[in-house]
Amino acid sequence: MSADQPLVLIVEDEPDLADLYATWLKDEYRVRVAYGGREALEALDEAVDVVLLDRRMPDLSGDEALAEIRNRGFECRVAMVTAVEPDFDIVAMGFDDYLVKPVSKEALEGTVSNLLLRNAYDDGVKELFSLASKKALLESEKDATSLESSDEYNELDGRLRELRSELDEALQNLDDERDIAAVYRDLGSDVKFEDPDE
């Protein structure tokens, strides 16, 4: 398995279920397994892309583990995978998706895939805004002849076109309206505009 493959941390206090999830995912992703909330926090580092997190665990609940993941500033995507039916308390929680057990292999794989796609889309949009602001600044300060003769400007323009195409393709690959709504929710909270004066 390549080190470039995304890393999924499975957090589940039922060992048989944790190992089953790992078996389902190991052909596509690198996988770590933690059999409790405290063990999950020890296994978590910047390399983790997605966390599949059970809510009910005896040592440290999934809710507490999730809060600590966010408090430590990890930017991984988190999906709650749990038998706990969602209630209004989920509104304030910092997870990205919620699966109610029992979970099928297809649902688990689809969730991981969509969370990774949302990550890629989110990062791409941040780059797009940064490049677009630089292009707009150059266009407001330079004449058309200077822009046309600039290798840097032409490379910037080419990268913007390429990135727009990649983002359009990624958006088409998102599964359903829920995933697309989640992308826009992400953008509302995460996208920061780069100050062209800095």
XYZ file of N, CA and C in Angstrom:
594
model
N 0.854 -1.189 0.000
C 0.000 0.000 0.000
C 0.891 1.242 0.000
N 0.603 2.152 -0.892
C 1.402 3.358 -1.049
C 1.157 4.335 0.094
N 2.222 5.044 0.474
C 2.092 6.067 1.519
C 1.248 7.234 1.035
N 1.023 7.304 -0.285
C 0.183 8.369 -0.837
C -1.299 8.079 -0.671
N -1.633 6.823 -0.378
C -3.038 6.460 -0.191
C -3.594 7.168 1.044
N -4.843 7.612 1.001
C -5.440 8.238 2.182
C -5.447 7.275 3.371
N -5.344 7.853 4.566
C -5.307 7.071 5.801
C -6.621 7.237 6.556
N -7.255 6.102 6.867
C -8.527 6.089 7.594
C -8.286 5.501 8.980
N -8.718 6.218 10.015
C -8.654 5.731 11.387
C -10.043 5.253 11.783
N -10.134 3.971 12.092
C -11.401 3.369 12.510
C -11.401 3.293 14.031
N -12.412 3.883 14.647
C -12.515 3.895 16.106
C -13.804 3.192 16.495
N -13.654 2.003 17.066
C -14.807 1.157 17.380
C -14.422 0.227 18.517
N -15.229 0.224 19.612
C -14.875 -0.591 20.778
C -15.271 -2.053 20.627
N -16.019 -2.410 19.594
C -16.318 -3.815 19.316
C -15.265 -4.324 18.328
N -14.286 -5.097 18.788
C -13.166 -5.495 17.931
C -13.582 -6.175 16.627
N -14.584 -7.051 16.682
C -14.998 -7.735 15.454
C -15.511 -6.752 14.414
N -16.256 -5.767 14.865
C -16.803 -4.769 13.947
C -15.694 -3.859 13.413
N -14.796 -3.451 14.297
C -13.664 -2.618 13.871
C -12.837 -3.342 12.815
N -12.556 -4.616 13.060
C -11.755 -5.392 12.112
C -12.496 -5.611 10.793
N -13.820 -5.753 10.860
C -14.606 -5.893 9.646
C -14.512 -4.624 8.800
N -14.682 -3.460 9.432
C -14.562 -2.185 8.705
C -13.173 -2.075 8.069
N -12.160 -2.459 8.820
C -10.784 -2.397 8.309
C -10.626 -3.300 7.090
N -11.191 -4.497 7.146
C -11.123 -5.429 6.015
C -11.806 -4.838 4.793
N -12.955 -4.193 5.012
C -13.678 -3.592 3.899
C -12.868 -2.487 3.209
N -12.088 -1.752 3.975
C -11.431 -0.561 3.447
C -9.972 -0.762 3.036
N -9.345 -1.843 3.499
C -7.881 -1.959 3.368
C -7.377 -2.065 1.932
N -8.223 -2.459 0.990
C -7.762 -2.540 -0.400
C -7.638 -1.163 -1.055
N -8.394 -0.203 -0.557
C -8.393 1.138 -1.148
C -7.607 2.168 -0.336
N -7.466 1.929 0.961
C -6.889 2.939 1.848
C -5.914 2.306 2.823
N -5.038 3.156 3.380
C -4.278 2.726 4.551
C -5.239 2.811 5.736
N -5.132 1.872 6.650
C -6.104 1.800 7.747
C -5.380 1.658 9.078
N -5.840 2.416 10.070
C -5.456 2.232 11.471
C -6.724 1.906 12.232
N -6.574 1.082 13.266
C -7.738 0.726 14.081
C -7.442 1.065 15.533
N -8.414 1.704 16.179
C -8.348 1.980 17.609
C -9.612 1.412 18.237
N -9.448 0.696 19.350
C -10.582 0.011 19.972
C -11.179 0.804 21.141
N -10.986 2.107 21.128
C -11.557 2.974 22.149
C -11.188 4.416 21.877
N -11.859 5.330 22.571
C -11.648 6.750 22.361
C -10.253 7.222 22.730
N -9.743 6.767 23.874
C -8.396 7.187 24.287
C -7.336 6.654 23.335
N -7.499 5.406 22.932
C -6.564 4.802 21.973
C -6.620 5.572 20.647
N -7.804 6.037 20.270
C -7.958 6.804 19.028
C -7.147 8.090 19.082
N -7.213 8.787 20.214
C -6.476 10.046 20.333
C -4.973 9.810 20.285
N -4.531 8.663 20.801
C -3.104 8.314 20.720
C -2.702 7.973 19.289
N -3.621 7.379 18.532
C -3.326 6.956 17.153
C -3.474 8.094 16.141
N -4.053 9.195 16.566
C -4.346 10.294 15.660
C -3.124 11.183 15.452
N -2.842 11.494 14.199
C -1.801 12.463 13.863
C -2.187 13.143 12.559
N -1.318 14.007 12.058
C -1.629 14.784 10.851
C -1.798 13.924 9.607
N -1.317 12.681 9.640
C -1.415 11.805 8.470
C -2.837 11.282 8.249
N -3.668 11.321 9.297
C -5.021 10.766 9.201
C -5.910 11.702 8.380
N -6.563 11.125 7.363
C -7.450 11.899 6.495
C -8.909 11.803 6.923
N -9.325 10.600 7.358
C -10.719 10.362 7.742
C -10.743 9.536 9.023
N -11.638 9.909 9.933
C -11.879 9.132 11.147
C -13.312 8.610 11.097
N -13.458 7.308 11.284
C -14.780 6.695 11.434
C -14.941 6.432 12.924
N -15.860 7.134 13.568
C -15.889 7.222 15.024
C -17.209 6.736 15.610
N -17.120 5.705 16.454
C -18.288 5.226 17.194
C -18.625 6.248 18.281
N -19.908 6.425 18.586
C -20.289 7.381 19.640
C -20.253 6.772 21.026
N -20.690 5.505 21.154
C -20.783 4.883 22.482
C -19.584 3.993 22.721
N -18.672 4.483 23.544
C -17.502 3.699 23.935
C -17.300 3.898 25.418
N -16.876 2.868 26.125
C -16.826 2.953 27.586
C -15.743 3.880 28.144
N -14.582 3.939 27.518
C -13.490 4.713 28.125
C -13.596 6.209 27.852
N -13.918 6.560 26.620
C -14.067 7.951 26.212
C -15.083 7.932 25.079
N -16.181 8.613 25.247
C -17.247 8.538 24.234
C -16.778 9.152 22.922
N -17.477 8.787 21.863
C -17.184 9.376 20.564
C -17.378 10.875 20.555
N -18.389 11.343 21.280
C -18.627 12.790 21.364
C -17.425 13.492 21.995
N -16.898 12.916 23.083
C -15.734 13.502 23.756
C -14.491 13.417 22.880
N -14.321 12.278 22.206
C -13.173 12.113 21.307
C -13.240 13.119 20.162
N -14.433 13.308 19.607
C -14.617 14.267 18.523
C -14.268 15.685 18.985
N -14.753 16.056 20.156
C -14.453 17.388 20.683
C -12.945 17.576 20.845
N -12.263 16.543 21.311
C -10.809 16.634 21.497
C -10.076 16.695 20.153
N -10.561 15.958 19.171
C -9.969 16.016 17.820
C -10.027 17.447 17.305
N -11.178 18.071 17.447
C -11.338 19.451 16.970
C -10.545 20.438 17.833
N -10.508 20.207 19.157
C -9.742 21.097 20.038
C -8.257 21.077 19.706
N -7.762 19.924 19.276
C -6.341 19.801 18.926
C -6.042 20.359 17.538
N -7.070 20.759 16.819
C -6.869 21.409 15.530
C -6.655 20.480 14.349
N -6.959 19.195 14.509
C -6.820 18.282 13.384
C -7.887 18.608 12.338
N -7.498 18.586 11.081
C -8.414 18.949 10.002
C -8.973 17.738 9.276
N -8.800 16.549 9.840
C -9.327 15.344 9.208
C -10.855 15.401 9.182
N -11.423 14.663 8.249
C -12.874 14.515 8.198
C -13.285 13.444 9.202
N -14.432 13.637 9.836
C -14.918 12.678 10.827
C -16.346 12.276 10.501
N -16.561 10.962 10.426
C -17.915 10.426 10.277
C -18.237 9.632 11.533
N -19.357 9.940 12.139
C -19.833 9.143 13.265
C -20.481 7.890 12.675
N -20.074 6.730 13.174
C -20.642 5.454 12.729
C -21.165 4.786 13.995
N -22.480 4.821 14.191
C -23.000 4.527 15.514
C -24.425 3.979 15.479
N -24.792 3.314 16.546
C -26.169 2.838 16.697
C -27.053 3.919 17.329
N -26.467 5.033 17.739
C -27.219 6.113 18.371
C -27.969 6.895 17.293
N -29.291 6.888 17.384
C -30.101 7.662 16.434
C -29.811 9.148 16.639
N -29.664 9.903 15.559
C -29.349 11.326 15.716
C -30.489 12.094 16.366
N -30.103 13.063 17.199
C -31.062 13.953 17.841
C -30.546 15.375 17.631
N -31.224 16.357 18.196
C -30.857 17.747 17.961
C -29.482 18.104 18.507
N -28.929 17.278 19.381
C -27.599 17.563 19.925
C -26.516 17.515 18.843
N -26.812 16.879 17.702
C -25.800 16.770 16.656
C -25.500 18.113 15.987
N -26.412 19.082 16.129
C -26.231 20.366 15.461
C -24.918 21.020 15.877
N -24.566 20.924 17.137
C -23.364 21.587 17.647
C -22.103 20.739 17.510
N -22.245 19.531 17.003
C -21.090 18.633 16.933
C -20.300 18.846 15.641
N -18.980 18.671 15.726
C -18.099 18.963 14.603
C -17.798 17.799 13.692
N -18.781 16.933 13.439
C -18.530 15.828 12.512
C -18.956 16.234 11.098
N -18.529 15.429 10.108
C -18.828 15.718 8.709
C -19.908 14.830 8.124
N -20.129 13.659 8.712
C -21.165 12.756 8.236
C -21.584 11.863 9.391
N -22.732 11.200 9.244
C -23.305 10.408 10.337
C -23.940 9.163 9.743
N -23.457 8.007 10.131
C -24.006 6.736 9.668
C -24.594 5.982 10.849
N -25.816 5.496 10.683
C -26.463 4.732 11.743
C -26.279 3.245 11.459
N -25.751 2.508 12.449
C -25.560 1.065 12.320
C -26.911 0.363 12.248
N -26.970 -0.769 11.578
C -25.866 -1.446 10.901
C -25.506 -0.738 9.592
N -24.218 -0.777 9.262
C -23.697 -0.084 8.098
C -23.221 -1.116 7.080
N -23.597 -0.931 5.836
C -23.150 -1.841 4.778
C -21.755 -1.441 4.303
N -21.108 -2.384 3.655
C -19.795 -2.111 3.073
C -19.883 -0.948 2.093
N -20.916 -0.934 1.262
C -21.082 0.111 0.258
C -21.265 1.486 0.914
N -22.043 1.537 1.982
C -22.271 2.811 2.669
C -20.978 3.329 3.298
N -20.202 2.424 3.893
C -18.947 2.825 4.529
C -17.960 3.317 3.474
N -17.812 2.546 2.409
C -16.893 2.944 1.338
C -17.332 4.263 0.705
N -18.625 4.417 0.485
C -19.140 5.643 -0.111
C -18.899 6.857 0.768
N -19.065 6.678 2.065
C -18.847 7.783 3.003
C -17.388 8.218 2.991
N -16.479 7.257 3.071
C -15.048 7.599 3.056
C -14.691 8.297 1.749
N -15.148 7.749 0.646
C -14.858 8.333 -0.670
C -15.376 9.767 -0.773
N -16.602 10.004 -0.327
C -17.175 11.343 -0.405
C -16.478 12.336 0.516
N -16.065 11.876 1.701
C -15.353 12.778 2.603
C -14.002 13.175 2.012
N -13.325 12.241 1.382
C -12.044 12.552 0.737
C -12.243 13.483 -0.445
N -13.312 13.280 -1.190
C -13.619 14.145 -2.321
C -13.930 15.558 -1.835
N -14.667 15.656 -0.741
C -14.952 16.976 -0.162
C -13.674 17.667 0.278
N -12.727 16.920 0.850
C -11.433 17.493 1.225
C -10.734 18.077 0.012
N -10.653 17.282 -1.057
C -9.974 17.716 -2.270
C -10.669 18.944 -2.850
N -12.007 18.932 -2.842
C -12.771 20.047 -3.382
C -12.529 21.307 -2.545
N -12.564 21.140 -1.238
C -12.370 22.264 -0.321
C -10.993 22.897 -0.528
N -9.951 22.064 -0.593
C -8.596 22.579 -0.807
C -8.493 23.275 -2.159
N -9.138 22.680 -3.175
C -9.109 23.266 -4.510
C -9.793 24.616 -4.557
N -10.899 24.759 -3.857
C -11.609 26.037 -3.835
C -10.765 27.106 -3.136
N -10.094 26.731 -2.075
C -9.212 27.693 -1.396
C -8.131 28.187 -2.356
N -7.517 27.239 -3.104
C -6.493 27.627 -4.074
C -7.102 28.495 -5.173
N -8.295 28.141 -5.623
C -8.967 28.899 -6.675
C -9.168 30.356 -6.249
N -9.666 30.574 -5.049
C -9.882 31.948 -4.574
C -8.563 32.710 -4.474
N -7.531 32.044 -4.007
C -6.224 32.680 -3.885
C -5.689 33.101 -5.258
N -5.736 32.178 -6.218
C -5.235 32.476 -7.561
C -6.086 33.529 -8.249
N -7.408 33.437 -8.085
C -8.304 34.403 -8.718
C -8.061 35.810 -8.182
N -7.787 35.931 -6.880
C -7.532 37.261 -6.319
C -6.219 37.829 -6.854
N -5.213 36.966 -7.042
C -3.934 37.421 -7.603
C -4.120 37.870 -9.054
N -4.895 37.100 -9.810
C -5.143 37.448 -11.213
C -5.882 38.781 -11.297
N -6.910 38.955 -10.476
C -7.681 40.201 -10.489
C -6.802 41.396 -10.130
N -5.921 41.204 -9.163
C -5.020 42.285 -8.759
C -4.092 42.664 -9.907
N -3.500 41.657 -10.559
C -2.618 41.935 -11.694
C -3.373 42.640 -12.819
N -4.581 42.193 -13.096
C -5.373 42.795 -14.169
C -5.773 44.234 -13.862
N -5.890 44.555 -12.576
C -6.239 45.936 -12.213
C -5.021 46.864 -12.261
N -3.818 46.288 -12.214
C -2.596 47.095 -12.148
C -1.796 47.130 -13.454
N -1.994 46.143 -14.324
C -1.173 46.019 -15.537
C -2.028 46.159 -16.786
N -1.406 46.637 -17.864
C -2.131 46.731 -19.135
C -2.141 45.364 -19.832
N -3.012 45.221 -20.833
C -3.213 43.936 -21.512
C -1.940 43.422 -22.172
N -1.141 44.331 -22.745
C 0.101 43.917 -23.412
C 1.079 43.325 -22.405
N 1.203 43.939 -21.246
C 2.107 43.430 -20.200
C 1.649 42.066 -19.706
N 0.348 41.920 -19.542
C -0.187 40.641 -19.073
C 0.073 39.538 -20.096
N -0.189 39.824 -21.356
C -0.013 38.819 -22.401
C 1.432 38.366 -22.534
N 2.375 39.254 -22.269
C 3.792 38.914 -22.434
C 4.420 38.325 -21.164
N 3.644 38.238 -20.085
C 4.171 37.733 -18.815
C 3.994 36.217 -18.705
N 5.111 35.491 -18.552
C 5.036 34.042 -18.346
C 4.312 33.706 -17.047
N 4.588 34.489 -15.999
C 3.959 34.238 -14.700
C 2.445 34.375 -14.780
N 1.997 35.438 -15.458
C 0.553 35.657 -15.592
C -0.084 34.528 -16.400
N 0.554 34.127 -17.494
C 0.012 33.068 -18.331
C -0.034 31.726 -17.587
N 0.980 31.458 -16.767
C 0.964 30.236 -15.947
C -0.173 30.295 -14.922
N -0.350 31.462 -14.309
C -1.435 31.663 -13.344
C -2.786 31.453 -14.017
N -2.973 32.040 -15.191
C -4.222 31.891 -15.921
C -4.462 30.431 -16.301
N -3.422 29.734 -16.731
C -3.536 28.319 -17.090
C -3.906 27.458 -15.895
N -3.289 27.738 -14.751
C -3.596 26.971 -13.538
C -5.045 27.218 -13.099
N -5.519 28.446 -13.229
C -6.905 28.756 -12.877
C -7.884 27.968 -13.751
N -7.621 27.915 -15.050
C -8.496 27.155 -15.959
C -8.492 25.672 -15.587
N -7.295 25.141 -15.327
C -7.148 23.728 -14.966
C -7.896 23.419 -13.669
N -7.736 24.300 -12.685
C -8.365 24.099 -11.384
C -9.890 24.174 -11.496
N -10.403 25.110 -12.269
C -11.859 25.204 -12.467
C -12.399 23.912 -13.070
N -11.680 23.364 -14.031
C -12.094 22.117 -14.662
C -12.082 20.962 -13.661
N -11.019 20.881 -12.848
C -10.919 19.827 -11.831
C -12.055 19.935 -10.820
N -12.378 21.153 -10.410
C -13.430 21.349 -9.409
C -14.800 21.011 -9.983
N -15.020 21.361 -11.249
C -16.288 20.989 -11.891
C -16.436 19.478 -11.930
N -15.352 18.788 -12.262
C -15.383 17.326 -12.325
C -15.623 16.718 -10.946
N -14.947 17.257 -9.929
C -15.115 16.745 -8.565
C -16.548 16.950 -8.086
N -17.133 18.095 -8.400
C -18.505 18.372 -7.978
C -19.484 17.398 -8.641
N -19.216 17.043 -9.889
C -20.072 16.083 -10.578
C -19.976 14.695 -9.958
N -18.842 14.394 -9.320
C -18.638 13.069 -8.731
C -19.259 12.909 -7.344
N -19.663 14.005 -6.738
C -20.314 13.886 -5.437
C -21.643 13.168 -5.610
N -21.965 12.307 -4.648
C -23.079 11.369 -4.792
C -24.465 11.991 -4.876
N -24.746 12.897 -3.996
C -26.128 13.349 -3.926
C -26.210 14.767 -3.385
N -27.418 15.260 -3.266
C -27.623 16.628 -2.800
C -27.057 16.852 -1.412
N -27.097 15.819 -0.562
C -26.572 15.957 0.801
C -25.080 16.261 0.764
N -24.328 15.560 -0.120
C -22.893 15.789 -0.219
C -22.595 17.171 -0.788
N -23.374 17.592 -1.779
C -23.161 18.908 -2.367
C -23.480 19.994 -1.341
N -24.549 19.804 -0.579
C -24.883 20.767 0.477
C -23.761 20.824 1.504
N -23.159 19.684 1.811
C -22.057 19.646 2.773
C -20.848 20.422 2.254
N -20.579 20.335 0.953
C -19.469 21.093 0.369
C -19.707 22.581 0.551
N -20.912 23.038 0.253
C -21.190 24.459 0.402
C -21.158 24.896 1.861
N -21.579 24.014 2.768
C -21.473 24.316 4.194
C -20.007 24.457 4.582
N -19.157 23.548 4.067
C -17.715 23.622 4.317
C -17.162 24.953 3.840
N -17.552 25.341 2.642
C -17.024 26.566 2.069
C -17.418 27.769 2.894
N -18.631 27.758 3.407
C -19.089 28.884 4.215
C -18.264 29.078 5.466
N -17.752 27.993 6.036
C -17.023 28.113 7.290
C -15.518 28.089 7.123
N -15.018 27.523 6.000
C -13.586 27.287 5.895
C -12.841 28.189 4.929
N -13.503 28.658 3.881
C -12.766 29.397 2.868
C -12.383 30.760 3.404
N -11.116 31.072 3.276
C -10.599 32.361 3.709
C -10.050 33.067 2.472
N -10.397 34.314 2.314
C -9.901 35.072 1.176
C -8.507 35.589 1.503
N -7.602 35.444 0.564
C -6.241 35.892 0.775
C -6.175 37.382 0.542
N -5.505 38.080 1.432
C -5.326 39.515 1.301
C -4.239 39.781 0.259
N -4.556 40.434 -0.868
C -3.563 40.642 -1.906
C -2.431 41.555 -1.467
N -2.624 42.322 -0.374
C -1.575 43.240 0.103
C -0.535 42.538 0.960
N -0.806 41.285 1.344
C 0.135 40.591 2.222
C 1.184 39.865 1.414
